[in-house]
Amino acid sequence: MAMDVFKITGPVKLDGTITVSNSKNAALPIMAATILAGGKNILHGLPNLSDIEVMCRLLDSIGCKTEVANDTTVIDTTSVDNPFGDYEIVRKMRAGICILGPLLARCGKAQVSMPGGCAIGYRPVDIHIRGLQEMGAKIELKNGYIVAHSNGGLKGANIFLGGPFGSSVLATANVLSAAVLAKGKTVIEYAACEPEVTDLANCLVKMGAKITGIGSPQLTIEGVKELKPIEYSIIPDRIEAGTFLTAAVATRGRLKLKNCRLDHLMAAVDKLRSMRIAVEETADGCEIACNGHIEATDITTLPYPGFPTDLQAQFMACLCLAKGNSVITEKIFPDRFMHVAELSRMAANLRKEGPHVIVSGVDKLIAAPVMASDLRASAALVVAALAAHGETIVNRVYHIDRGYEKIEEKLNAVGANIQRFSV
Ligand code: EPZ
């Protein structure tokens, strides 16, 4: 495992233009869905990230052939002869679970490792399993694997996919991907509405699936006999874009983002405006400017179109420097607060009370050695370090590399001072 660290010297004031990459979290379920159509699928603009590589390895391991050339990823799904999601691969990336629904629909059976533990808290897969069972799948757990059979084909059903924390993004992706080839009509109630799920549904429609209600919590699917391979371009990464917006705020800078869809970031933009930050839409993205003063605000994470849990940590980093007190409440992953201890090492004033964190704004953050724990928590440490006084060392940068393409190059080009070292 590469053990890279970042040395980040601050404070800096970001100024310039960044092009946002395309969405990792849209790409992963779409890559898995190519299993549904035998042939050569061509995906454009996948981000160059370790999670995408892991998904390629997983697809290769079940019999597909993946090939990456520049901006284009070809996934040849002509043969899928090993419907087996190995623990050695799935434990590295939870999104490996995305192959379960497509494999079951294509092969009539699948065996996929239960995903392992995760720094953002306990993440069960019961909703995925329940949804597939409703379509007639027989599923049991054996030796850490989900063993599923479709018993002569999946059947359409009315499926309620809500869980204790609302909708589930990847469970919706799994059940939707399986339903498109099921016999008859499926109605998914309480479907996740995240733009990544919408992108998957649009991609499936392009493959020949019949889906209505796309973007809403009720998806209706008329099963079809077969799907054809596609050529498809993935949506921009709203979380990467949101992370750069917070970097502009924390450094009191100004940034222009290209390849950014502000309509996917309405909850974040609403919060930025209540923090007295100017955000404007442009033809292919947006502009943000922070003129020195950040107002405190309260944030509660919720399923889309609510405020995304994947931006909670980065907004906390900004609010550490706001004037006044903010309360941050996590309603998707109540334990997703690994960054609290690390930000506190940088002189932030934070108090955690169950799923709430009270942020008392301070005048300045002070550099310190810190530990990246998961993807978004690590991004928050980078945001804080850009504004902090001194040299911050961020350890375990591989967490950041899972979801941010060339983050140091992109930020250095707009005024950051980030050096990568191997230790
Ligand atoms: C997706 O994970 C994303 N991952 C996450 O991004 C993101 O944080 C999350 O959605 C929420 O938006 C990918 O797209 C690859 P969920 P997912 O199922 O689908 C509970 C990142 O940083 N739940 O929508 O696994 C669950 O515990 C990552 O890029 C069940 O109870 O999340 C949580 O409380 C991290 N049973 C809530 O639902 C289940 O079977 C929502 O989780 C499934 C989920």
CSV table of C-alpha atoms and ligand atoms in Angstrom, one decimal:
chain,number,residue,atom,x,y,z
A,1,MET,CA,0.0,0.0,0.0
A,2,ALA,CA,1.4,3.4,-0.9
A,3,MET,CA,1.8,5.4,2.2
A,4,ASP,CA,1.9,8.9,0.8
A,5,VAL,CA,1.6,12.0,3.0
A,6,PHE,CA,0.8,15.6,2.2
A,7,LYS,CA,2.7,18.5,3.5
A,8,ILE,CA,0.4,21.5,3.3
A,9,THR,CA,1.7,25.0,4.0
A,10,GLY,CA,-0.8,27.7,4.9
A,11,PRO,CA,-2.5,29.9,5.1
A,12,VAL,CA,-3.2,30.5,1.3
A,13,LYS,CA,-5.9,32.3,-0.5
A,14,LEU,CA,-7.2,30.3,-3.5
A,15,ASP,CA,-7.8,32.1,-6.7
A,16,GLY,CA,-8.3,30.6,-10.2
A,17,THR,CA,-10.2,28.0,-12.1
A,18,ILE,CA,-10.6,24.3,-11.4
A,19,THR,CA,-12.1,21.7,-13.7
A,20,VAL,CA,-14.1,19.2,-11.7
A,21,SER,CA,-13.8,15.5,-12.6
A,22,ASN,CA,-16.7,13.2,-13.3
A,23,SER,CA,-18.5,11.4,-10.5
A,24,LYS,CA,-17.0,8.4,-8.9
A,25,ASN,CA,-20.2,7.5,-7.1
A,26,ALA,CA,-22.2,7.7,-10.4
A,27,ALA,CA,-19.5,5.7,-12.2
A,28,LEU,CA,-19.3,2.7,-9.9
A,29,PRO,CA,-22.9,1.5,-10.1
A,30,ILE,CA,-23.0,2.2,-13.9
A,31,MET,CA,-19.8,0.1,-14.4
A,32,ALA,CA,-21.6,-2.7,-12.5
A,33,ALA,CA,-24.7,-2.3,-14.6
A,34,THR,CA,-22.8,-3.0,-17.8
A,35,ILE,CA,-23.0,-6.6,-16.7
A,36,LEU,CA,-26.6,-6.5,-17.7
A,37,ALA,CA,-25.9,-6.1,-21.5
A,38,GLY,CA,-23.5,-8.6,-23.1
A,39,GLY,CA,-21.0,-6.8,-25.4
A,40,LYS,CA,-18.7,-3.8,-25.5
A,41,ASN,CA,-19.8,-0.9,-23.3
A,42,ILE,CA,-18.0,2.3,-23.7
A,43,LEU,CA,-17.9,4.8,-20.7
A,44,HIS,CA,-16.4,8.3,-21.2
A,45,GLY,CA,-14.8,10.5,-18.7
A,46,LEU,CA,-14.5,8.1,-15.7
A,47,PRO,CA,-12.3,9.7,-13.1
A,48,ASN,CA,-8.8,8.2,-12.7
A,49,LEU,CA,-9.2,6.9,-9.1
A,50,SER,CA,-8.2,3.9,-7.2
A,51,ASP,CA,-11.9,3.0,-6.5
A,52,ILE,CA,-12.5,2.9,-10.3
A,53,GLU,CA,-9.5,0.6,-10.7
A,54,VAL,CA,-10.8,-1.7,-8.0
A,55,MET,CA,-14.2,-1.9,-9.8
A,56,CYS,CA,-12.3,-2.8,-13.1
A,57,ARG,CA,-10.5,-5.6,-11.2
A,58,LEU,CA,-13.8,-6.8,-9.8
A,59,LEU,CA,-15.4,-6.9,-13.3
A,60,ASP,CA,-12.3,-8.6,-14.7
A,61,SER,CA,-12.5,-11.2,-12.0
A,62,ILE,CA,-16.1,-12.2,-13.0
A,63,GLY,CA,-15.1,-12.7,-16.6
A,64,CYS,CA,-15.5,-9.2,-18.2
A,65,LYS,CA,-12.6,-7.5,-20.0
A,66,THR,CA,-11.9,-3.9,-19.0
A,67,GLU,CA,-9.6,-1.6,-20.9
A,68,VAL,CA,-8.8,2.0,-20.1
A,69,ALA,CA,-7.4,4.3,-22.7
A,70,ASN,CA,-7.2,8.0,-22.0
A,71,ASP,CA,-10.7,9.2,-21.3
A,72,THR,CA,-12.5,6.0,-22.4
A,73,THR,CA,-13.1,2.9,-20.5
A,74,VAL,CA,-14.3,-0.2,-22.5
A,75,ILE,CA,-16.0,-2.9,-20.5
A,76,ASP,CA,-16.6,-6.0,-22.5
A,77,THR,CA,-19.3,-8.0,-20.8
A,78,THR,CA,-19.7,-10.6,-23.6
A,79,SER,CA,-18.7,-13.3,-21.1
A,80,VAL,CA,-19.6,-13.2,-17.4
A,81,ASP,CA,-18.7,-16.7,-16.3
A,82,ASN,CA,-17.8,-16.3,-12.7
A,83,PRO,CA,-20.6,-14.6,-10.7
A,84,PHE,CA,-18.4,-14.3,-7.7
A,85,GLY,CA,-17.5,-11.1,-5.8
A,86,ASP,CA,-14.3,-12.0,-3.9
A,87,TYR,CA,-13.8,-10.8,-0.4
A,88,GLU,CA,-10.3,-9.8,-1.3
A,89,ILE,CA,-11.6,-7.2,-3.7
A,90,VAL,CA,-15.0,-6.2,-2.1
A,91,ARG,CA,-13.4,-5.6,1.3
A,92,LYS,CA,-11.4,-2.8,-0.3
A,93,MET,CA,-14.4,-1.0,-1.6
A,94,ARG,CA,-18.0,-1.3,-0.4
A,95,ALA,CA,-19.4,-0.3,-3.8
A,96,GLY,CA,-18.4,-3.9,-4.8
A,97,ILE,CA,-21.9,-4.8,-3.6
A,98,CYS,CA,-23.2,-3.1,-6.7
A,99,ILE,CA,-22.5,-6.2,-8.8
A,100,LEU,CA,-25.0,-8.3,-6.8
A,101,GLY,CA,-28.2,-7.1,-8.5
A,102,PRO,CA,-26.8,-7.1,-12.1
A,103,LEU,CA,-25.1,-10.6,-11.6
A,104,LEU,CA,-28.3,-12.1,-10.3
A,105,ALA,CA,-30.3,-10.6,-13.2
A,106,ARG,CA,-27.8,-11.8,-15.8
A,107,CYS,CA,-26.6,-15.2,-14.5
A,108,GLY,CA,-29.5,-16.2,-12.3
A,109,LYS,CA,-27.1,-16.6,-9.4
A,110,ALA,CA,-24.4,-14.6,-7.6
A,111,GLN,CA,-22.1,-14.9,-4.6
A,112,VAL,CA,-20.8,-11.6,-3.3
A,113,SER,CA,-18.8,-10.9,-0.2
A,114,MET,CA,-20.4,-9.0,2.6
A,115,PRO,CA,-18.6,-5.6,2.6
A,116,GLY,CA,-16.3,-5.1,5.6
A,117,GLY,CA,-16.2,-2.5,8.3
A,118,CYS,CA,-15.9,1.1,7.5
A,119,ALA,CA,-14.5,4.2,9.2
A,120,ILE,CA,-17.8,6.1,8.8
A,121,GLY,CA,-19.7,3.6,11.0
A,122,TYR,CA,-21.7,0.4,10.6
A,123,ARG,CA,-23.1,0.1,7.1
A,124,PRO,CA,-25.5,-2.9,6.8
A,125,VAL,CA,-26.8,-4.3,3.5
A,126,ASP,CA,-30.2,-5.5,4.7
A,127,ILE,CA,-32.1,-3.2,2.4
A,128,HIS,CA,-30.3,-4.5,-0.7
A,129,ILE,CA,-31.1,-8.1,0.3
A,130,ARG,CA,-34.7,-7.3,1.2
A,131,GLY,CA,-35.3,-5.6,-2.2
A,132,LEU,CA,-33.9,-8.6,-4.2
A,133,GLN,CA,-35.9,-11.1,-2.1
A,134,GLU,CA,-39.1,-9.2,-2.9
A,135,MET,CA,-38.4,-10.0,-6.6
A,136,GLY,CA,-38.2,-13.7,-5.7
A,137,ALA,CA,-34.5,-14.2,-5.1
A,138,LYS,CA,-33.4,-16.8,-2.5
A,139,ILE,CA,-30.7,-15.3,-0.4
A,140,GLU,CA,-28.6,-16.8,2.4
A,141,LEU,CA,-25.4,-15.7,4.2
A,142,LYS,CA,-22.6,-18.3,4.1
A,143,ASN,CA,-19.0,-17.8,5.2
A,144,GLY,CA,-19.2,-14.0,4.9
A,145,TYR,CA,-20.8,-14.2,1.5
A,146,ILE,CA,-24.2,-13.3,0.2
A,147,VAL,CA,-25.3,-16.3,-1.8
A,148,ALA,CA,-28.3,-15.5,-4.1
A,149,HIS,CA,-30.3,-17.5,-6.6
A,150,SER,CA,-33.0,-16.1,-8.8
A,151,ASN,CA,-35.0,-19.4,-8.9
A,152,GLY,CA,-35.9,-19.4,-12.6
A,153,GLY,CA,-35.8,-15.6,-13.0
A,154,LEU,CA,-36.6,-12.5,-11.0
A,155,LYS,CA,-40.2,-11.3,-11.0
A,156,GLY,CA,-41.5,-7.7,-10.8
A,157,ALA,CA,-42.8,-6.6,-7.4
A,158,ASN,CA,-43.9,-3.6,-5.3
A,159,ILE,CA,-40.9,-2.9,-3.2
A,160,PHE,CA,-40.6,-0.5,-0.2
A,161,LEU,CA,-36.9,0.4,0.1
A,162,GLY,CA,-36.9,2.7,3.1
A,163,GLY,CA,-34.6,2.0,6.0
A,164,PRO,CA,-34.0,3.5,9.5
A,165,PHE,CA,-32.1,6.4,7.9
A,166,GLY,CA,-34.4,6.9,4.9
A,167,SER,CA,-33.5,5.8,1.4
A,168,SER,CA,-30.4,4.0,0.4
A,169,VAL,CA,-28.3,5.0,-2.6
A,170,LEU,CA,-26.6,1.7,-3.5
A,171,ALA,CA,-29.6,-0.5,-2.5
A,172,THR,CA,-31.7,1.5,-5.0
A,173,ALA,CA,-29.0,1.0,-7.6
A,174,ASN,CA,-28.9,-2.7,-7.0
A,175,VAL,CA,-32.6,-3.3,-7.0
A,176,LEU,CA,-33.2,-1.0,-10.0
A,177,SER,CA,-30.4,-2.8,-11.9
A,178,ALA,CA,-32.0,-6.1,-11.2
A,179,ALA,CA,-35.6,-5.0,-11.9
A,180,VAL,CA,-34.9,-3.9,-15.5
A,181,LEU,CA,-34.5,-7.5,-16.6
A,182,ALA,CA,-37.2,-9.0,-14.2
A,183,LYS,CA,-40.4,-10.4,-15.6
A,184,GLY,CA,-43.2,-7.9,-15.3
A,185,LYS,CA,-43.5,-4.6,-13.5
A,186,THR,CA,-41.6,-3.4,-10.5
A,187,VAL,CA,-42.5,-0.3,-8.4
A,188,ILE,CA,-39.8,0.9,-6.0
A,189,GLU,CA,-41.1,3.1,-3.3
A,190,TYR,CA,-38.7,5.3,-1.3
A,191,ALA,CA,-36.1,5.1,-4.0
A,192,ALA,CA,-33.0,7.3,-3.4
A,193,CYS,CA,-33.2,10.4,-5.5
A,194,GLU,CA,-29.4,11.3,-5.6
A,195,PRO,CA,-28.2,12.5,-9.0
A,196,GLU,CA,-26.0,9.4,-9.1
A,197,VAL,CA,-29.1,7.1,-9.0
A,198,THR,CA,-30.7,9.3,-11.7
A,199,ASP,CA,-27.5,8.9,-13.8
A,200,LEU,CA,-27.7,5.2,-13.5
A,201,ALA,CA,-31.4,5.2,-14.4
A,202,ASN,CA,-30.7,7.3,-17.5
A,203,CYS,CA,-27.9,5.0,-18.5
A,204,LEU,CA,-30.1,1.9,-18.1
A,205,VAL,CA,-32.8,3.6,-20.3
A,206,LYS,CA,-30.1,4.1,-22.9
A,207,MET,CA,-29.4,0.4,-22.7
A,208,GLY,CA,-33.1,-0.2,-23.5
A,209,ALA,CA,-34.6,-0.4,-20.0
A,210,LYS,CA,-38.1,0.9,-19.4
A,211,ILE,CA,-38.1,3.2,-16.3
A,212,THR,CA,-40.4,6.0,-15.3
A,213,GLY,CA,-40.3,8.4,-12.3
A,214,ILE,CA,-36.6,8.9,-12.7
A,215,GLY,CA,-35.3,11.4,-10.1
A,216,SER,CA,-38.3,10.8,-7.9
A,217,PRO,CA,-38.8,8.5,-4.8
A,218,GLN,CA,-41.1,6.2,-6.9
A,219,LEU,CA,-39.5,4.3,-9.8
A,220,THR,CA,-41.6,2.2,-12.1
A,221,ILE,CA,-39.8,-0.4,-14.1
A,222,GLU,CA,-41.3,-2.5,-16.9
A,223,GLY,CA,-39.0,-5.5,-17.3
A,224,VAL,CA,-37.5,-6.2,-20.7
A,225,LYS,CA,-35.9,-9.4,-22.1
A,226,GLU,CA,-32.5,-8.0,-22.9
A,227,LEU,CA,-30.4,-4.8,-22.9
A,228,LYS,CA,-27.9,-3.6,-25.4
A,229,PRO,CA,-24.4,-2.3,-24.6
A,230,ILE,CA,-24.0,1.4,-24.4
A,231,GLU,CA,-21.8,4.4,-24.9
A,232,TYR,CA,-22.3,6.8,-22.0
A,233,SER,CA,-20.7,9.9,-20.3
A,234,ILE,CA,-20.9,10.2,-16.5
A,235,ILE,CA,-22.2,13.3,-14.7
A,236,PRO,CA,-19.8,15.7,-13.0
A,237,ASP,CA,-18.8,15.0,-9.4
A,238,ARG,CA,-21.0,17.2,-7.1
A,239,ILE,CA,-19.0,16.2,-4.0
A,240,GLU,CA,-15.7,17.1,-5.5
A,241,ALA,CA,-17.2,20.4,-6.6
A,242,GLY,CA,-18.6,21.0,-3.2
A,243,THR,CA,-15.2,20.2,-1.6
A,244,PHE,CA,-13.5,22.9,-3.8
A,245,LEU,CA,-16.3,25.4,-2.8
A,246,THR,CA,-15.4,24.8,0.8
A,247,ALA,CA,-11.7,25.3,0.1
A,248,ALA,CA,-12.5,28.6,-1.5
A,249,VAL,CA,-14.5,29.6,1.7
A,250,ALA,CA,-11.9,28.4,4.2
A,251,THR,CA,-9.1,30.3,2.4
A,252,ARG,CA,-11.3,33.4,1.9
A,253,GLY,CA,-10.6,33.0,-1.8
A,254,ARG,CA,-12.4,33.0,-5.1
A,255,LEU,CA,-12.7,30.1,-7.5
A,256,LYS,CA,-14.4,29.3,-10.8
A,257,LEU,CA,-15.4,25.7,-11.2
A,258,LYS,CA,-15.9,24.1,-14.6
A,259,ASN,CA,-17.8,20.9,-15.3
A,260,CYS,CA,-19.9,21.5,-12.2
A,261,ARG,CA,-23.7,21.2,-12.0
A,262,LEU,CA,-25.0,23.7,-9.4
A,263,ASP,CA,-28.5,22.2,-9.7
A,264,HIS,CA,-27.0,19.1,-8.0
A,265,LEU,CA,-25.7,21.2,-5.2
A,266,MET,CA,-28.7,23.3,-4.1
A,267,ALA,CA,-28.6,22.4,-0.4
A,268,ALA,CA,-24.9,23.2,-0.2
A,269,VAL,CA,-25.4,26.5,-2.1
A,270,ASP,CA,-28.2,27.4,0.2
A,271,LYS,CA,-25.9,26.9,3.2
A,272,LEU,CA,-23.1,28.9,1.6
A,273,ARG,CA,-25.5,31.8,1.0
A,274,SER,CA,-26.6,31.7,4.7
A,275,MET,CA,-22.9,31.8,5.5
A,276,ARG,CA,-22.8,35.1,3.5
A,277,ILE,CA,-20.8,33.6,0.6
A,278,ALA,CA,-21.5,34.7,-2.9
A,279,VAL,CA,-22.1,31.7,-5.3
A,280,GLU,CA,-23.1,32.3,-8.9
A,281,GLU,CA,-24.0,29.9,-11.7
A,282,THR,CA,-22.0,30.2,-15.0
A,283,ALA,CA,-22.5,28.5,-18.4
A,284,ASP,CA,-20.6,25.3,-17.4
A,285,GLY,CA,-20.2,25.7,-13.7
A,286,CYS,CA,-20.1,28.3,-11.0
A,287,GLU,CA,-18.1,31.1,-9.3
A,288,ILE,CA,-17.6,31.5,-5.6
A,289,ALA,CA,-16.1,34.4,-3.7
A,290,CYS,CA,-15.5,34.8,0.0
A,291,ASN,CA,-14.6,38.3,1.2
A,292,GLY,CA,-13.3,37.6,4.6
A,293,HIS,CA,-16.3,37.0,6.7
A,294,ILE,CA,-18.0,33.6,7.3
A,295,GLU,CA,-21.3,33.6,9.1
A,296,ALA,CA,-22.1,30.6,11.4
A,297,THR,CA,-25.0,28.3,10.3
A,298,ASP,CA,-26.6,25.0,11.3
A,299,ILE,CA,-26.4,22.0,9.0
A,300,THR,CA,-28.4,18.7,9.1
A,301,THR,CA,-27.4,16.0,6.6
A,302,LEU,CA,-30.3,14.3,4.8
A,303,PRO,CA,-30.9,12.2,1.7
A,304,TYR,CA,-31.0,14.2,-1.6
A,305,PRO,CA,-32.1,16.9,-2.2
A,306,GLY,CA,-31.2,17.6,1.4
A,307,PHE,CA,-27.6,18.5,2.5
A,308,PRO,CA,-25.2,15.6,1.6
A,309,THR,CA,-23.4,13.7,4.3
A,310,ASP,CA,-20.5,13.5,1.9
A,311,LEU,CA,-20.0,17.3,2.4
A,312,GLN,CA,-20.5,17.4,6.1
A,313,ALA,CA,-16.9,17.2,7.1
A,314,GLN,CA,-15.7,19.8,4.6
A,315,PHE,CA,-18.4,22.3,5.7
A,316,MET,CA,-17.3,21.6,9.3
A,317,ALA,CA,-13.8,22.7,8.4
A,318,CYS,CA,-15.1,26.0,7.1
A,319,LEU,CA,-17.5,26.6,10.0
A,320,CYS,CA,-14.5,26.2,12.4
A,321,LEU,CA,-13.5,29.6,11.0
A,322,ALA,CA,-16.9,31.2,11.1
A,323,LYS,CA,-18.1,34.0,13.3
A,324,GLY,CA,-20.3,32.4,16.0
A,325,ASN,CA,-21.6,28.9,16.8
A,326,SER,CA,-22.9,26.3,14.4
A,327,VAL,CA,-24.6,23.0,15.1
A,328,ILE,CA,-23.9,20.1,12.6
A,329,THR,CA,-26.3,17.1,12.8
A,330,GLU,CA,-25.5,13.9,11.0
A,331,LYS,CA,-28.7,12.0,10.1
A,332,ILE,CA,-27.3,9.5,7.5
A,333,PHE,CA,-24.3,8.1,9.3
A,334,PRO,CA,-24.5,9.2,13.0
A,335,ASP,CA,-20.9,8.1,13.7
A,336,ARG,CA,-19.3,9.9,10.7
A,337,PHE,CA,-17.3,12.3,12.8
A,338,MET,CA,-13.7,10.9,12.6
A,339,HIS,CA,-12.6,14.4,11.5
A,340,VAL,CA,-13.7,16.0,14.8
A,341,ALA,CA,-10.6,14.8,16.8
A,342,GLU,CA,-8.3,15.7,13.9
A,343,LEU,CA,-9.7,19.2,13.4
A,344,SER,CA,-9.4,19.7,17.1
A,345,ARG,CA,-5.7,19.0,16.8
A,346,MET,CA,-5.6,22.0,14.5
A,347,ALA,CA,-7.1,24.3,17.2
A,348,ALA,CA,-10.7,24.0,16.1
A,349,ASN,CA,-13.2,24.4,18.9
A,350,LEU,CA,-15.6,21.4,18.6
A,351,ARG,CA,-17.9,19.6,21.0
A,352,LYS,CA,-19.5,16.3,19.9
A,353,GLU,CA,-22.8,15.4,21.5
A,354,GLY,CA,-24.2,12.1,20.0
A,355,PRO,CA,-25.0,12.8,16.3
A,356,HIS,CA,-24.4,16.6,16.8
A,357,VAL,CA,-21.3,18.6,16.8
A,358,ILE,CA,-21.2,22.1,18.1
A,359,VAL,CA,-18.7,24.2,16.3
A,360,SER,CA,-17.5,27.4,18.0
A,361,GLY,CA,-15.8,29.6,15.4
A,362,VAL,CA,-12.1,30.5,16.1
A,363,ASP,CA,-10.0,33.2,14.5
A,364,LYS,CA,-7.4,30.9,13.1
A,365,LEU,CA,-6.5,27.2,12.7
A,366,ILE,CA,-3.0,26.1,13.5
A,367,ALA,CA,-1.1,23.4,11.5
A,368,ALA,CA,-0.6,20.0,13.1
A,369,PRO,CA,0.2,16.4,12.0
A,370,VAL,CA,-3.2,14.8,11.3
A,371,MET,CA,-4.5,11.4,10.2
A,372,ALA,CA,-6.8,10.9,7.3
A,373,SER,CA,-9.5,8.3,8.3
A,374,ASP,CA,-12.0,8.1,5.4
A,375,LEU,CA,-12.4,9.9,2.1
A,376,ARG,CA,-14.4,12.9,3.0
A,377,ALA,CA,-12.9,13.4,6.5
A,378,SER,CA,-9.5,13.5,4.8
A,379,ALA,CA,-10.8,16.1,2.3
A,380,ALA,CA,-11.9,18.2,5.3
A,381,LEU,CA,-8.4,18.1,6.7
A,382,VAL,CA,-7.0,19.3,3.4
A,383,VAL,CA,-9.5,22.2,3.4
A,384,ALA,CA,-8.6,23.1,7.0
A,385,ALA,CA,-4.8,22.8,6.3
A,386,LEU,CA,-5.1,25.3,3.4
A,387,ALA,CA,-6.3,27.9,5.9
A,388,ALA,CA,-4.2,26.8,8.9
A,389,HIS,CA,-1.0,28.6,9.9
A,390,GLY,CA,2.1,26.5,9.4
A,391,GLU,CA,2.9,23.1,7.9
A,392,THR,CA,0.2,20.5,8.3
A,393,ILE,CA,1.1,16.9,7.6
A,394,VAL,CA,-1.8,14.8,6.5
A,395,ASN,CA,-1.0,11.1,6.9
A,396,ARG,CA,-2.7,8.2,5.0
A,397,VAL,CA,-3.4,10.1,1.8
A,398,TYR,CA,-4.5,6.9,0.1
A,399,HIS,CA,-8.0,7.7,1.5
A,400,ILE,CA,-8.1,10.9,-0.5
A,401,ASP,CA,-6.8,9.2,-3.6
A,402,ARG,CA,-9.9,6.9,-3.6
A,403,GLY,CA,-12.1,9.8,-4.5
A,404,TYR,CA,-10.2,12.9,-5.6
A,405,GLU,CA,-8.3,12.9,-8.9
A,406,LYS,CA,-5.0,14.8,-8.6
A,407,ILE,CA,-6.3,16.9,-5.8
A,408,GLU,CA,-2.9,18.5,-5.0
A,409,GLU,CA,-2.3,19.4,-8.6
A,410,LYS,CA,-5.7,21.0,-9.0
A,411,LEU,CA,-5.3,23.0,-5.7
A,412,ASN,CA,-1.7,24.0,-6.3
A,413,ALA,CA,-2.7,25.4,-9.7
A,414,VAL,CA,-5.0,27.9,-7.9
A,415,GLY,CA,-2.5,28.9,-5.2
A,416,ALA,CA,-2.3,26.1,-2.7
A,417,ASN,CA,1.1,24.8,-1.4
A,418,ILE,CA,0.7,21.0,-1.1
A,419,GLN,CA,3.6,18.6,-1.5
A,420,ARG,CA,3.2,14.8,-1.7
A,421,PHE,CA,5.8,12.5,-0.1
A,422,SER,CA,6.1,8.8,0.1
A,423,VAL,CA,7.1,7.5,3.5
B,1,EPZ,C1,-23.5,5.9,-0.9
B,1,EPZ,O1,-23.3,4.9,0.0
B,1,EPZ,C2,-22.2,6.6,-1.2
B,1,EPZ,N1,-21.3,5.6,-1.8
B,1,EPZ,C3,-21.6,7.2,0.0
B,1,EPZ,O2,-20.4,7.9,-0.4
B,1,EPZ,C4,-22.6,8.2,0.6
B,1,EPZ,O3,-22.1,8.7,1.8
B,1,EPZ,C5,-23.9,7.5,0.9
B,1,EPZ,O4,-24.4,6.9,-0.4
B,1,EPZ,C6,-25.0,8.4,1.3
B,1,EPZ,O5,-25.3,9.4,0.4
B,1,EPZ,C7,-21.3,5.3,-3.1
B,1,EPZ,O6,-22.1,5.8,-3.9
B,1,EPZ,C8,-20.3,4.4,-3.6
B,1,EPZ,P1,-26.8,4.4,1.8
B,1,EPZ,P2,-24.4,3.8,0.4
B,1,EPZ,O7,-27.1,3.0,1.6
B,1,EPZ,O8,-25.3,3.6,-0.8
B,1,EPZ,C9,-28.4,2.8,5.9
B,1,EPZ,C10,-18.2,8.6,-0.3
B,1,EPZ,O9,-17.6,9.3,0.6
B,1,EPZ,N2,-28.6,1.5,5.3
B,1,EPZ,O10,-27.5,5.5,1.0
B,1,EPZ,O11,-23.8,2.6,0.9
B,1,EPZ,C11,-27.0,3.2,6.0
B,1,EPZ,O12,-26.4,2.6,7.1
B,1,EPZ,C12,-19.2,7.5,0.1
B,1,EPZ,O13,-18.1,8.8,-1.5
B,1,EPZ,C13,-29.2,0.5,5.9
B,1,EPZ,O14,-29.6,0.6,7.1
B,1,EPZ,O15,-25.2,4.6,1.5
B,1,EPZ,C14,-27.1,4.7,6.1
B,1,EPZ,O16,-27.5,5.1,7.5
B,1,EPZ,C15,-19.1,7.2,1.6
B,1,EPZ,N3,-29.3,-0.8,5.3
B,1,EPZ,C16,-28.3,5.0,5.2
B,1,EPZ,O17,-29.0,3.8,5.1
B,1,EPZ,C17,-28.8,-1.0,4.0
B,1,EPZ,O18,-29.0,-2.1,3.5
B,1,EPZ,C18,-27.9,5.5,3.8
B,1,EPZ,O19,-26.9,4.8,3.3
B,1,EPZ,C19,-28.2,0.1,3.3
B,1,EPZ,C20,-28.1,1.3,4.0
